[in-house]
Amino acid sequence: MEPTNTGIGELAGINGENNAPQVKDSSTSEFRTDVIEASNNTIIVVDFWATWCGPCKTLTPILEKVIANSKGLVGLVKIDVDKNPELSSQLRIQSIPAVIAFSNGQPVDAFQGALPESEVQKWIDQLISQHGKKVAPSPVEEALISAEQAFENNDIGSAGALYAQVLNIEENNTKALAGMAKCYLKADKIDKAREILDKIPDELSADENIRSVISAVELAEESSSSTEDIENLLEILQKDPKNLQANFDLGIALYGNGEAEAAIDRLIEVIRENRDWRDGEARQQLLKIFEAHGPTDPITISGRRKLSSILFS
C-alpha cells in the first residue's frame, strides 16, 4: 500500500480542470460558440460593459469573483459594447452594466446596474439551483469514490493503491491521507498508520477526516497495548460488577476485539456509576469512539443516545 505511480497517467494533468472557471472576452462573431453553444453544457453569464462605464468597474470584478467560486457550474463571458454594437442592439442592451444568463441556448435571467456582492451571489446561487448542470466528478474524486467502495468491500489492497494514487497528485488530500491510515489499521499495521499521521501538517489536523482517523489510530494503539484479557475482566466483574477500572479496561479490550457496541456499553456503565471517574476518562474515551466512527455511523448515533440518557437524566 505504499504510494506508487501506478495509474497516475489517468489522473495527472487533468486534476481540477472540471472545476476551472470559464472567464473570457468575446465578440459578435464568437457569441454563438462562446455563449449559445457553451450554455448547453453550463450556465453562461454575459457581462455587457464599456471602458468608460464606472459601475461596470465595480460589478465586473464581483462577477468574476463569485463565478470563480462556482466550481465550474457557471461561466463568464464579457462583451465590450463599444466594440460590438451590433450584438448589443440585437439583444436590446439599452444601458450598462447589463448582465444576461444563458442556459440551453436561451436567456433565462438578467439584471441591469451594479449590485453588491451579496446580491450577485444570491442571483448566481438561484441560477445554479434552477438551471445548473450536474458536473462529472474529477479523476481524483472518482479515485476517492472507488477507494471508499473498495474499502467498504474489504478490498484493502485496491483501496490503498487508489489512495496512494491520489496522494501522488495531491499530497495533502485529507480524504486520501485518512483513507491510507485506515487501510493500514484494517491490515493491523498500526505503526504504519501512525507514521502517516505524524507527517500530516498541523494546519490539516482540524479537518474532520483527519480528526476521525487520529481517534481511530489512538484507539487501536490503546487496545494493542492493553494487557488485559477479556475473560479475566469478565470474571472480575462477575464478583464485583461495579469495579470501574475493570469496566473501563473491558471497554478498551472489547473495542480492540472489534466489539464497538459492547465497548460503548461498558464505558456507559462507568459513567453511570461515576461521571467524573479519573477526570471523566470514560466519557473522553466514548467521544473518541464517536469521532473515529463519524457522526452518521449507527454505532455513534446509538452510543450518543445512551450517553445523553445518562447525562440528562
PDB file of C-alpha atoms in Angstrom:
ATOM      1  CA  MET A   1       0.000   0.000   0.000  1.00  0.00           C
ATOM      2  CA  GLU A   2       2.984   2.318  -0.275  1.00  0.00           C
ATOM      3  CA  PRO A   3       2.333   5.217  -2.704  1.00  0.00           C
ATOM      4  CA  THR A   4       3.195   4.228  -6.251  1.00  0.00           C
ATOM      5  CA  ASN A   5       2.918   5.805  -9.668  1.00  0.00           C
ATOM      6  CA  THR A   6       0.619   3.056 -10.956  1.00  0.00           C
ATOM      7  CA  GLY A   7      -2.227   4.537 -12.952  1.00  0.00           C
ATOM      8  CA  ILE A   8      -1.129   8.118 -12.327  1.00  0.00           C
ATOM      9  CA  GLY A   9      -1.226   8.964 -16.015  1.00  0.00           C
ATOM     10  CA  GLU A  10      -5.003   8.862 -15.972  1.00  0.00           C
ATOM     11  CA  LEU A  11      -5.152  11.306 -13.084  1.00  0.00           C
ATOM     12  CA  ALA A  12      -2.258  13.688 -13.567  1.00  0.00           C
ATOM     13  CA  GLY A  13      -2.519  16.756 -15.715  1.00  0.00           C
ATOM     14  CA  ILE A  14      -6.304  16.959 -15.743  1.00  0.00           C
ATOM     15  CA  ASN A  15      -6.849  17.128 -11.999  1.00  0.00           C
ATOM     16  CA  GLY A  16      -9.053  20.102 -11.155  1.00  0.00           C
ATOM     17  CA  GLU A  17      -9.853  21.095 -14.728  1.00  0.00           C
ATOM     18  CA  ASN A  18     -13.508  20.152 -14.349  1.00  0.00           C
ATOM     19  CA  ASN A  19     -13.798  22.871 -11.717  1.00  0.00           C
ATOM     20  CA  ALA A  20     -11.871  25.587 -13.567  1.00  0.00           C
ATOM     21  CA  PRO A  21     -13.995  28.704 -14.069  1.00  0.00           C
ATOM     22  CA  GLN A  22     -14.587  29.813 -17.663  1.00  0.00           C
ATOM     23  CA  VAL A  23     -13.931  33.542 -17.907  1.00  0.00           C
ATOM     24  CA  LYS A  24     -13.256  35.078 -21.307  1.00  0.00           C
ATOM     25  CA  ASP A  25     -13.772  38.087 -23.548  1.00  0.00           C
ATOM     26  CA  SER A  26     -15.917  37.507 -26.601  1.00  0.00           C
ATOM     27  CA  SER A  27     -17.349  39.303 -29.637  1.00  0.00           C
ATOM     28  CA  THR A  28     -20.266  39.307 -32.032  1.00  0.00           C
ATOM     29  CA  SER A  29     -18.646  36.709 -34.288  1.00  0.00           C
ATOM     30  CA  GLU A  30     -17.828  34.357 -31.394  1.00  0.00           C
ATOM     31  CA  PHE A  31     -21.073  34.822 -29.460  1.00  0.00           C
ATOM     32  CA  ARG A  32     -22.762  31.700 -30.827  1.00  0.00           C
ATOM     33  CA  THR A  33     -19.835  29.470 -29.823  1.00  0.00           C
ATOM     34  CA  ASP A  34     -18.904  31.175 -26.552  1.00  0.00           C
ATOM     35  CA  VAL A  35     -22.449  31.683 -25.254  1.00  0.00           C
ATOM     36  CA  ILE A  36     -25.245  29.904 -27.135  1.00  0.00           C
ATOM     37  CA  GLU A  37     -23.474  26.586 -27.685  1.00  0.00           C
ATOM     38  CA  ALA A  38     -21.484  26.707 -24.444  1.00  0.00           C
ATOM     39  CA  SER A  39     -24.668  27.215 -22.428  1.00  0.00           C
ATOM     40  CA  ASN A  40     -25.765  23.717 -23.423  1.00  0.00           C
ATOM     41  CA  ASN A  41     -23.064  22.429 -21.062  1.00  0.00           C
ATOM     42  CA  THR A  42     -23.003  25.040 -18.299  1.00  0.00           C
ATOM     43  CA  ILE A  43     -24.708  28.287 -17.347  1.00  0.00           C
ATOM     44  CA  ILE A  44     -23.118  31.224 -19.151  1.00  0.00           C
ATOM     45  CA  VAL A  45     -23.376  34.724 -17.686  1.00  0.00           C
ATOM     46  CA  VAL A  46     -22.743  37.533 -20.164  1.00  0.00           C
ATOM     47  CA  ASP A  47     -21.457  40.842 -18.823  1.00  0.00           C
ATOM     48  CA  PHE A  48     -22.025  43.810 -21.167  1.00  0.00           C
ATOM     49  CA  TRP A  49     -19.617  46.605 -20.255  1.00  0.00           C
ATOM     50  CA  ALA A  50     -17.505  49.503 -21.567  1.00  0.00           C
ATOM     51  CA  THR A  51     -14.243  51.132 -20.545  1.00  0.00           C
ATOM     52  CA  TRP A  52     -15.970  54.451 -19.728  1.00  0.00           C
ATOM     53  CA  CYS A  53     -18.634  52.843 -17.519  1.00  0.00           C
ATOM     54  CA  GLY A  54     -17.965  53.494 -13.812  1.00  0.00           C
ATOM     55  CA  PRO A  55     -20.487  50.982 -12.394  1.00  0.00           C
ATOM     56  CA  CYS A  56     -19.048  48.331 -14.737  1.00  0.00           C
ATOM     57  CA  LYS A  57     -15.684  48.660 -12.996  1.00  0.00           C
ATOM     58  CA  THR A  58     -17.433  47.821  -9.737  1.00  0.00           C
ATOM     59  CA  LEU A  59     -19.631  44.987 -10.989  1.00  0.00           C
ATOM     60  CA  THR A  60     -17.242  43.068 -13.261  1.00  0.00           C
ATOM     61  CA  PRO A  61     -14.731  42.117 -10.520  1.00  0.00           C
ATOM     62  CA  ILE A  62     -17.636  40.958  -8.339  1.00  0.00           C
ATOM     63  CA  LEU A  63     -18.968  38.761 -11.139  1.00  0.00           C
ATOM     64  CA  GLU A  64     -15.500  37.333 -11.729  1.00  0.00           C
ATOM     65  CA  LYS A  65     -15.037  36.537  -8.030  1.00  0.00           C
ATOM     66  CA  VAL A  66     -18.443  34.935  -7.483  1.00  0.00           C
ATOM     67  CA  ILE A  67     -18.318  32.900 -10.691  1.00  0.00           C
ATOM     68  CA  ALA A  68     -14.738  31.770  -9.987  1.00  0.00           C
ATOM     69  CA  ASN A  69     -16.087  30.231  -6.772  1.00  0.00           C
ATOM     70  CA  SER A  70     -18.905  28.374  -8.529  1.00  0.00           C
ATOM     71  CA  LYS A  71     -16.735  25.260  -9.069  1.00  0.00           C
ATOM     72  CA  GLY A  72     -17.241  25.279 -12.820  1.00  0.00           C
ATOM     73  CA  LEU A  73     -21.046  25.433 -12.669  1.00  0.00           C
ATOM     74  CA  VAL A  74     -21.117  28.918 -14.225  1.00  0.00           C
ATOM     75  CA  GLY A  75     -19.011  30.567 -16.912  1.00  0.00           C
ATOM     76  CA  LEU A  76     -18.486  34.286 -17.521  1.00  0.00           C
ATOM     77  CA  VAL A  77     -18.307  35.927 -20.955  1.00  0.00           C
ATOM     78  CA  LYS A  78     -17.534  39.652 -21.209  1.00  0.00           C
ATOM     79  CA  ILE A  79     -18.729  41.782 -24.124  1.00  0.00           C
ATOM     80  CA  ASP A  80     -17.418  45.301 -24.754  1.00  0.00           C
ATOM     81  CA  VAL A  81     -20.488  47.122 -26.118  1.00  0.00           C
ATOM     82  CA  ASP A  82     -18.385  49.753 -27.913  1.00  0.00           C
ATOM     83  CA  LYS A  83     -16.583  47.062 -29.905  1.00  0.00           C
ATOM     84  CA  ASN A  84     -19.730  45.012 -30.523  1.00  0.00           C
ATOM     85  CA  PRO A  85     -22.582  47.490 -31.199  1.00  0.00           C
ATOM     86  CA  GLU A  86     -24.497  45.066 -33.485  1.00  0.00           C
ATOM     87  CA  LEU A  87     -24.741  42.420 -30.782  1.00  0.00           C
ATOM     88  CA  SER A  88     -25.775  44.975 -28.180  1.00  0.00           C
ATOM     89  CA  SER A  89     -28.503  46.185 -30.496  1.00  0.00           C
ATOM     90  CA  GLN A  90     -29.745  42.656 -31.239  1.00  0.00           C
ATOM     91  CA  LEU A  91     -30.037  41.898 -27.523  1.00  0.00           C
ATOM     92  CA  ARG A  92     -31.616  45.313 -26.837  1.00  0.00           C
ATOM     93  CA  ILE A  93     -28.960  46.430 -24.382  1.00  0.00           C
ATOM     94  CA  GLN A  94     -30.090  49.952 -23.501  1.00  0.00           C
ATOM     95  CA  SER A  95     -27.845  50.706 -20.516  1.00  0.00           C
ATOM     96  CA  ILE A  96     -24.820  49.147 -18.862  1.00  0.00           C
ATOM     97  CA  PRO A  97     -23.752  47.290 -16.933  1.00  0.00           C
ATOM     98  CA  ALA A  98     -26.205  44.682 -18.203  1.00  0.00           C
ATOM     99  CA  VAL A  99     -25.949  41.018 -17.300  1.00  0.00           C
ATOM    100  CA  ILE A 100     -27.792  38.165 -19.029  1.00  0.00           C
ATOM    101  CA  ALA A 101     -27.655  34.494 -18.058  1.00  0.00           C
ATOM    102  CA  PHE A 102     -27.986  31.774 -20.732  1.00  0.00           C
ATOM    103  CA  SER A 103     -28.822  28.096 -20.322  1.00  0.00           C
ATOM    104  CA  ASN A 104     -29.522  25.553 -23.071  1.00  0.00           C
ATOM    105  CA  GLY A 105     -29.067  28.241 -25.703  1.00  0.00           C
ATOM    106  CA  GLN A 106     -31.689  30.597 -24.260  1.00  0.00           C
ATOM    107  CA  PRO A 107     -31.614  33.671 -21.973  1.00  0.00           C
ATOM    108  CA  VAL A 108     -33.057  32.658 -18.593  1.00  0.00           C
ATOM    109  CA  ASP A 109     -32.497  35.700 -16.366  1.00  0.00           C
ATOM    110  CA  ALA A 110     -30.987  39.178 -16.402  1.00  0.00           C
ATOM    111  CA  PHE A 111     -30.386  42.358 -14.429  1.00  0.00           C
ATOM    112  CA  GLN A 112     -29.095  45.872 -15.068  1.00  0.00           C
ATOM    113  CA  GLY A 113     -26.930  48.097 -12.915  1.00  0.00           C
ATOM    114  CA  ALA A 114     -24.258  47.351 -10.337  1.00  0.00           C
ATOM    115  CA  LEU A 115     -25.336  45.055  -7.494  1.00  0.00           C
ATOM    116  CA  PRO A 116     -23.485  44.393  -4.222  1.00  0.00           C
ATOM    117  CA  GLU A 117     -21.608  41.106  -3.941  1.00  0.00           C
ATOM    118  CA  SER A 118     -24.246  39.570  -1.656  1.00  0.00           C
ATOM    119  CA  GLU A 119     -26.970  40.173  -4.250  1.00  0.00           C
ATOM    120  CA  VAL A 120     -24.803  38.851  -7.079  1.00  0.00           C
ATOM    121  CA  GLN A 121     -24.059  35.735  -5.032  1.00  0.00           C
ATOM    122  CA  LYS A 122     -27.777  35.221  -4.379  1.00  0.00           C
ATOM    123  CA  TRP A 123     -28.522  35.625  -8.098  1.00  0.00           C
ATOM    124  CA  ILE A 124     -25.820  33.136  -9.102  1.00  0.00           C
ATOM    125  CA  ASP A 125     -26.980  30.655  -6.456  1.00  0.00           C
ATOM    126  CA  GLN A 126     -30.513  30.876  -7.815  1.00  0.00           C
ATOM    127  CA  LEU A 127     -29.276  30.278 -11.358  1.00  0.00           C
ATOM    128  CA  ILE A 128     -27.393  27.191 -10.240  1.00  0.00           C
ATOM    129  CA  SER A 129     -30.399  25.916  -8.316  1.00  0.00           C
ATOM    130  CA  GLN A 130     -32.745  26.317 -11.274  1.00  0.00           C
ATOM    131  CA  HIS A 131     -30.510  25.680 -14.272  1.00  0.00           C
ATOM    132  CA  GLY A 132     -27.255  24.142 -13.019  1.00  0.00           C
ATOM    133  CA  LYS A 133     -25.912  21.083 -14.799  1.00  0.00           C
ATOM    134  CA  LYS A 134     -24.526  18.149 -12.846  1.00  0.00           C
ATOM    135  CA  VAL A 135     -20.743  18.280 -13.074  1.00  0.00           C
ATOM    136  CA  ALA A 136     -18.965  14.964 -13.536  1.00  0.00           C
ATOM    137  CA  PRO A 137     -16.533  14.173 -10.731  1.00  0.00           C
ATOM    138  CA  SER A 138     -12.875  14.916 -11.398  1.00  0.00           C
ATOM    139  CA  PRO A 139     -10.439  11.986 -11.829  1.00  0.00           C
ATOM    140  CA  VAL A 140      -9.226  12.492  -8.252  1.00  0.00           C
ATOM    141  CA  GLU A 141     -12.800  12.469  -6.955  1.00  0.00           C
ATOM    142  CA  GLU A 142     -13.524   9.314  -8.946  1.00  0.00           C
ATOM    143  CA  ALA A 143     -10.433   7.648  -7.468  1.00  0.00           C
ATOM    144  CA  LEU A 144     -11.560   8.568  -3.948  1.00  0.00           C
ATOM    145  CA  ILE A 145     -15.047   7.189  -4.582  1.00  0.00           C
ATOM    146  CA  SER A 146     -13.586   3.936  -5.919  1.00  0.00           C
ATOM    147  CA  ALA A 147     -11.206   3.714  -2.956  1.00  0.00           C
ATOM    148  CA  GLU A 148     -14.043   4.135  -0.459  1.00  0.00           C
ATOM    149  CA  GLN A 149     -16.068   1.448  -2.229  1.00  0.00           C
ATOM    150  CA  ALA A 150     -13.101  -0.932  -2.230  1.00  0.00           C
ATOM    151  CA  PHE A 151     -12.547  -0.288   1.478  1.00  0.00           C
ATOM    152  CA  GLU A 152     -16.223  -0.987   2.239  1.00  0.00           C
ATOM    153  CA  ASN A 153     -15.887  -4.249   0.292  1.00  0.00           C
ATOM    154  CA  ASN A 154     -12.828  -5.153   2.399  1.00  0.00           C
ATOM    155  CA  ASP A 155     -10.559  -4.937  -0.668  1.00  0.00           C
ATOM    156  CA  ILE A 156      -7.840  -3.167   1.304  1.00  0.00           C
ATOM    157  CA  GLY A 157      -5.131  -3.626  -1.333  1.00  0.00           C
ATOM    158  CA  SER A 158      -7.130  -1.884  -4.052  1.00  0.00           C
ATOM    159  CA  ALA A 159      -8.286   0.862  -1.672  1.00  0.00           C
ATOM    160  CA  GLY A 160      -4.723   1.547  -0.555  1.00  0.00           C
ATOM    161  CA  ALA A 161      -3.445   1.671  -4.146  1.00  0.00           C
ATOM    162  CA  LEU A 162      -6.147   4.181  -5.120  1.00  0.00           C
ATOM    163  CA  TYR A 163      -5.471   6.392  -2.097  1.00  0.00           C
ATOM    164  CA  ALA A 164      -1.765   6.252  -2.952  1.00  0.00           C
ATOM    165  CA  GLN A 165      -2.502   7.433  -6.500  1.00  0.00           C
ATOM    166  CA  VAL A 166      -4.385  10.425  -5.162  1.00  0.00           C
ATOM    167  CA  LEU A 167      -1.585  11.292  -2.722  1.00  0.00           C
ATOM    168  CA  ASN A 168       0.955  11.262  -5.543  1.00  0.00           C
ATOM    169  CA  ILE A 169      -1.073  14.085  -7.100  1.00  0.00           C
ATOM    170  CA  GLU A 170      -2.391  15.893  -4.005  1.00  0.00           C
ATOM    171  CA  GLU A 171      -0.064  15.054  -1.133  1.00  0.00           C
ATOM    172  CA  ASN A 172      -2.272  16.837   1.413  1.00  0.00           C
ATOM    173  CA  ASN A 173      -5.621  15.435   0.295  1.00  0.00           C
ATOM    174  CA  THR A 174      -7.200  14.761   3.688  1.00  0.00           C
ATOM    175  CA  LYS A 175      -9.593  12.061   2.453  1.00  0.00           C
ATOM    176  CA  ALA A 176      -6.711  10.118   0.917  1.00  0.00           C
ATOM    177  CA  LEU A 177      -4.455  10.588   3.960  1.00  0.00           C
ATOM    178  CA  ALA A 178      -7.192   9.374   6.278  1.00  0.00           C
ATOM    179  CA  GLY A 179      -8.032   6.552   3.887  1.00  0.00           C
ATOM    180  CA  MET A 180      -4.451   5.300   3.748  1.00  0.00           C
ATOM    181  CA  ALA A 181      -4.205   5.339   7.525  1.00  0.00           C
ATOM    182  CA  LYS A 182      -7.454   3.386   7.823  1.00  0.00           C
ATOM    183  CA  CYS A 183      -6.195   0.832   5.309  1.00  0.00           C
ATOM    184  CA  TYR A 184      -3.129   0.236   7.469  1.00  0.00           C
ATOM    185  CA  LEU A 185      -5.344  -0.051  10.550  1.00  0.00           C
ATOM    186  CA  LYS A 186      -7.521  -2.606   8.769  1.00  0.00           C
ATOM    187  CA  ALA A 187      -4.376  -4.572   7.944  1.00  0.00           C
ATOM    188  CA  ASP A 188      -3.275  -4.407  11.627  1.00  0.00           C
ATOM    189  CA  LYS A 189      -0.315  -2.190  10.715  1.00  0.00           C
ATOM    190  CA  ILE A 190      -0.859   0.413  13.427  1.00  0.00           C
ATOM    191  CA  ASP A 191       2.727   1.711  13.249  1.00  0.00           C
ATOM    192  CA  LYS A 192       2.310   2.471   9.529  1.00  0.00           C
ATOM    193  CA  ALA A 193      -0.929   4.324  10.237  1.00  0.00           C
ATOM    194  CA  ARG A 194       0.827   6.346  12.940  1.00  0.00           C
ATOM    195  CA  GLU A 195       3.638   7.215  10.508  1.00  0.00           C
ATOM    196  CA  ILE A 196       1.085   8.779   8.158  1.00  0.00           C
ATOM    197  CA  LEU A 197      -0.471  10.822  10.973  1.00  0.00           C
ATOM    198  CA  ASP A 198       2.919  12.046  12.192  1.00  0.00           C
ATOM    199  CA  LYS A 199       3.653  13.502   8.736  1.00  0.00           C
ATOM    200  CA  ILE A 200       0.362  15.380   8.396  1.00  0.00           C
ATOM    201  CA  PRO A 201       0.860  19.189   8.572  1.00  0.00           C
ATOM    202  CA  ASP A 202      -0.555  20.853  11.692  1.00  0.00           C
ATOM    203  CA  GLU A 203      -2.897  23.025   9.634  1.00  0.00           C
ATOM    204  CA  LEU A 204      -4.761  19.909   8.475  1.00  0.00           C
ATOM    205  CA  SER A 205      -5.314  18.492  11.961  1.00  0.00           C
ATOM    206  CA  ALA A 206      -8.691  20.221  12.332  1.00  0.00           C
ATOM    207  CA  ASP A 207     -10.105  18.529   9.214  1.00  0.00           C
ATOM    208  CA  GLU A 208     -12.921  16.120  10.119  1.00  0.00           C
ATOM    209  CA  ASN A 209     -11.362  13.260   8.107  1.00  0.00           C
ATOM    210  CA  ILE A 210      -8.055  13.694   9.931  1.00  0.00           C
ATOM    211  CA  ARG A 211      -9.679  14.068  13.356  1.00  0.00           C
ATOM    212  CA  SER A 212     -11.600  10.862  12.770  1.00  0.00           C
ATOM    213  CA  VAL A 213      -8.575   8.786  11.805  1.00  0.00           C
ATOM    214  CA  ILE A 214      -6.480  10.257  14.644  1.00  0.00           C
ATOM    215  CA  SER A 215      -9.102   8.948  17.080  1.00  0.00           C
ATOM    216  CA  ALA A 216      -9.166   5.583  15.299  1.00  0.00           C
ATOM    217  CA  VAL A 217      -5.381   5.229  15.492  1.00  0.00           C
ATOM    218  CA  GLU A 218      -5.280   6.258  19.162  1.00  0.00           C
ATOM    219  CA  LEU A 219      -7.973   3.688  19.981  1.00  0.00           C
ATOM    220  CA  ALA A 220      -6.052   0.998  18.105  1.00  0.00           C
ATOM    221  CA  GLU A 221      -2.841   1.889  19.941  1.00  0.00           C
ATOM    222  CA  GLU A 222      -4.584   1.743  23.312  1.00  0.00           C
ATOM    223  CA  SER A 223      -6.182  -1.606  22.504  1.00  0.00           C
ATOM    224  CA  SER A 224      -2.927  -3.131  21.247  1.00  0.00           C
ATOM    225  CA  SER A 225      -1.016  -2.028  24.348  1.00  0.00           C
ATOM    226  CA  SER A 226      -3.648  -3.379  26.727  1.00  0.00           C
ATOM    227  CA  THR A 227      -2.513  -6.449  28.632  1.00  0.00           C
ATOM    228  CA  GLU A 228      -5.959  -7.174  29.991  1.00  0.00           C
ATOM    229  CA  ASP A 229      -7.692 -10.420  28.993  1.00  0.00           C
ATOM    230  CA  ILE A 230     -11.416 -10.190  28.279  1.00  0.00           C
ATOM    231  CA  GLU A 231     -12.216 -13.435  30.120  1.00  0.00           C
ATOM    232  CA  ASN A 232     -10.245 -12.359  33.197  1.00  0.00           C
ATOM    233  CA  LEU A 233     -12.008  -8.994  33.257  1.00  0.00           C
ATOM    234  CA  LEU A 234     -15.410 -10.672  32.980  1.00  0.00           C
ATOM    235  CA  GLU A 235     -14.511 -12.877  35.946  1.00  0.00           C
ATOM    236  CA  ILE A 236     -13.550  -9.800  37.983  1.00  0.00           C
ATOM    237  CA  LEU A 237     -16.818  -8.100  37.115  1.00  0.00           C
ATOM    238  CA  GLN A 238     -18.834 -11.186  37.957  1.00  0.00           C
ATOM    239  CA  LYS A 239     -17.544 -10.864  41.506  1.00  0.00           C
ATOM    240  CA  ASP A 240     -17.576  -7.062  41.570  1.00  0.00           C
ATOM    241  CA  PRO A 241     -19.967  -5.629  38.906  1.00  0.00           C
ATOM    242  CA  LYS A 242     -19.267  -2.020  39.931  1.00  0.00           C
ATOM    243  CA  ASN A 243     -15.492  -2.245  39.552  1.00  0.00           C
ATOM    244  CA  LEU A 244     -14.992   0.880  37.439  1.00  0.00           C
ATOM    245  CA  GLN A 245     -11.414   0.133  36.412  1.00  0.00           C
ATOM    246  CA  ALA A 246     -12.377  -3.358  35.235  1.00  0.00           C
ATOM    247  CA  ASN A 247     -15.349  -1.993  33.297  1.00  0.00           C
ATOM    248  CA  PHE A 248     -13.148   0.632  31.681  1.00  0.00           C
ATOM    249  CA  ASP A 249     -10.407  -1.862  30.802  1.00  0.00           C
ATOM    250  CA  LEU A 250     -13.026  -4.242  29.407  1.00  0.00           C
ATOM    251  CA  GLY A 251     -14.341  -1.461  27.192  1.00  0.00           C
ATOM    252  CA  ILE A 252     -10.840  -0.902  25.773  1.00  0.00           C
ATOM    253  CA  ALA A 253     -10.315  -4.635  25.249  1.00  0.00           C
ATOM    254  CA  LEU A 254     -13.716  -5.161  23.616  1.00  0.00           C
ATOM    255  CA  TYR A 255     -13.133  -2.273  21.206  1.00  0.00           C
ATOM    256  CA  GLY A 256      -9.791  -3.753  20.216  1.00  0.00           C
ATOM    257  CA  ASN A 257     -11.621  -7.026  19.603  1.00  0.00           C
ATOM    258  CA  GLY A 258     -13.954  -5.343  17.120  1.00  0.00           C
ATOM    259  CA  GLU A 259     -16.911  -5.199  19.529  1.00  0.00           C
ATOM    260  CA  ALA A 260     -17.578  -1.455  19.450  1.00  0.00           C
ATOM    261  CA  GLU A 261     -21.152  -1.553  20.762  1.00  0.00           C
ATOM    262  CA  ALA A 262     -20.216  -3.784  23.701  1.00  0.00           C
ATOM    263  CA  ALA A 263     -17.273  -1.473  24.431  1.00  0.00           C
ATOM    264  CA  ILE A 264     -19.582   1.538  24.490  1.00  0.00           C
ATOM    265  CA  ASP A 265     -21.924  -0.221  26.913  1.00  0.00           C
ATOM    266  CA  ARG A 266     -19.058  -0.848  29.340  1.00  0.00           C
ATOM    267  CA  LEU A 267     -17.915   2.771  29.206  1.00  0.00           C
ATOM    268  CA  ILE A 268     -21.518   3.883  29.710  1.00  0.00           C
ATOM    269  CA  GLU A 269     -21.602   1.769  32.889  1.00  0.00           C
ATOM    270  CA  VAL A 270     -18.563   3.625  34.222  1.00  0.00           C
ATOM    271  CA  ILE A 271     -20.233   6.981  33.562  1.00  0.00           C
ATOM    272  CA  ARG A 272     -23.483   5.783  35.087  1.00  0.00           C
ATOM    273  CA  GLU A 273     -21.679   4.936  38.339  1.00  0.00           C
ATOM    274  CA  ASN A 274     -19.356   7.935  38.393  1.00  0.00           C
ATOM    275  CA  ARG A 275     -19.339  10.616  35.697  1.00  0.00           C
ATOM    276  CA  ASP A 276     -16.126  12.155  36.997  1.00  0.00           C
ATOM    277  CA  TRP A 277     -14.148   8.934  37.410  1.00  0.00           C
ATOM    278  CA  ARG A 278     -10.495   9.692  36.602  1.00  0.00           C
ATOM    279  CA  ASP A 279     -11.404  13.187  35.392  1.00  0.00           C
ATOM    280  CA  GLY A 280     -14.114  11.905  33.034  1.00  0.00           C
ATOM    281  CA  GLU A 281     -11.845   9.452  31.221  1.00  0.00           C
ATOM    282  CA  ALA A 282     -14.696   7.112  30.277  1.00  0.00           C
ATOM    283  CA  ARG A 283     -16.596   9.954  28.606  1.00  0.00           C
ATOM    284  CA  GLN A 284     -13.449  11.076  26.777  1.00  0.00           C
ATOM    285  CA  GLN A 285     -12.988   7.524  25.533  1.00  0.00           C
ATOM    286  CA  LEU A 286     -16.584   7.421  24.307  1.00  0.00           C
ATOM    287  CA  LEU A 287     -16.180  10.695  22.426  1.00  0.00           C
ATOM    288  CA  LYS A 288     -13.038   9.314  20.807  1.00  0.00           C
ATOM    289  CA  ILE A 289     -15.001   6.276  19.601  1.00  0.00           C
ATOM    290  CA  PHE A 290     -17.766   8.508  18.233  1.00  0.00           C
ATOM    291  CA  GLU A 291     -15.252  10.644  16.347  1.00  0.00           C
ATOM    292  CA  ALA A 292     -13.491   7.587  14.943  1.00  0.00           C
ATOM    293  CA  HIS A 293     -16.763   6.197  13.559  1.00  0.00           C
ATOM    294  CA  GLY A 294     -18.168   9.536  12.366  1.00  0.00           C
ATOM    295  CA  PRO A 295     -21.470  11.274  13.197  1.00  0.00           C
ATOM    296  CA  THR A 296     -23.665   9.245  10.812  1.00  0.00           C
ATOM    297  CA  ASP A 297     -22.485   5.782  11.854  1.00  0.00           C
ATOM    298  CA  PRO A 298     -25.262   3.801  13.628  1.00  0.00           C
ATOM    299  CA  ILE A 299     -22.767   2.956  16.383  1.00  0.00           C
ATOM    300  CA  THR A 300     -22.214   6.664  17.047  1.00  0.00           C
ATOM    301  CA  ILE A 301     -25.916   7.511  16.902  1.00  0.00           C
ATOM    302  CA  SER A 302     -26.859   4.715  19.297  1.00  0.00           C
ATOM    303  CA  GLY A 303     -23.956   5.480  21.635  1.00  0.00           C
ATOM    304  CA  ARG A 304     -24.717   9.181  21.798  1.00  0.00           C
ATOM    305  CA  ARG A 305     -28.338   8.393  22.609  1.00  0.00           C
ATOM    306  CA  LYS A 306     -27.268   6.170  25.501  1.00  0.00           C
ATOM    307  CA  LEU A 307     -24.804   8.792  26.755  1.00  0.00           C
ATOM    308  CA  SER A 308     -27.423  11.548  26.611  1.00  0.00           C
ATOM    309  CA  SER A 309     -29.926   9.451  28.552  1.00  0.00           C
ATOM    310  CA  ILE A 310     -27.416   9.308  31.429  1.00  0.00           C
ATOM    311  CA  LEU A 311     -26.091  12.861  31.309  1.00  0.00           C
ATOM    312  CA  PHE A 312     -29.525  14.456  31.148  1.00  0.00           C
ATOM    313  CA  SER A 313     -31.452  12.075  33.388  1.00  0.00           C
TER     314      SER A 313
END
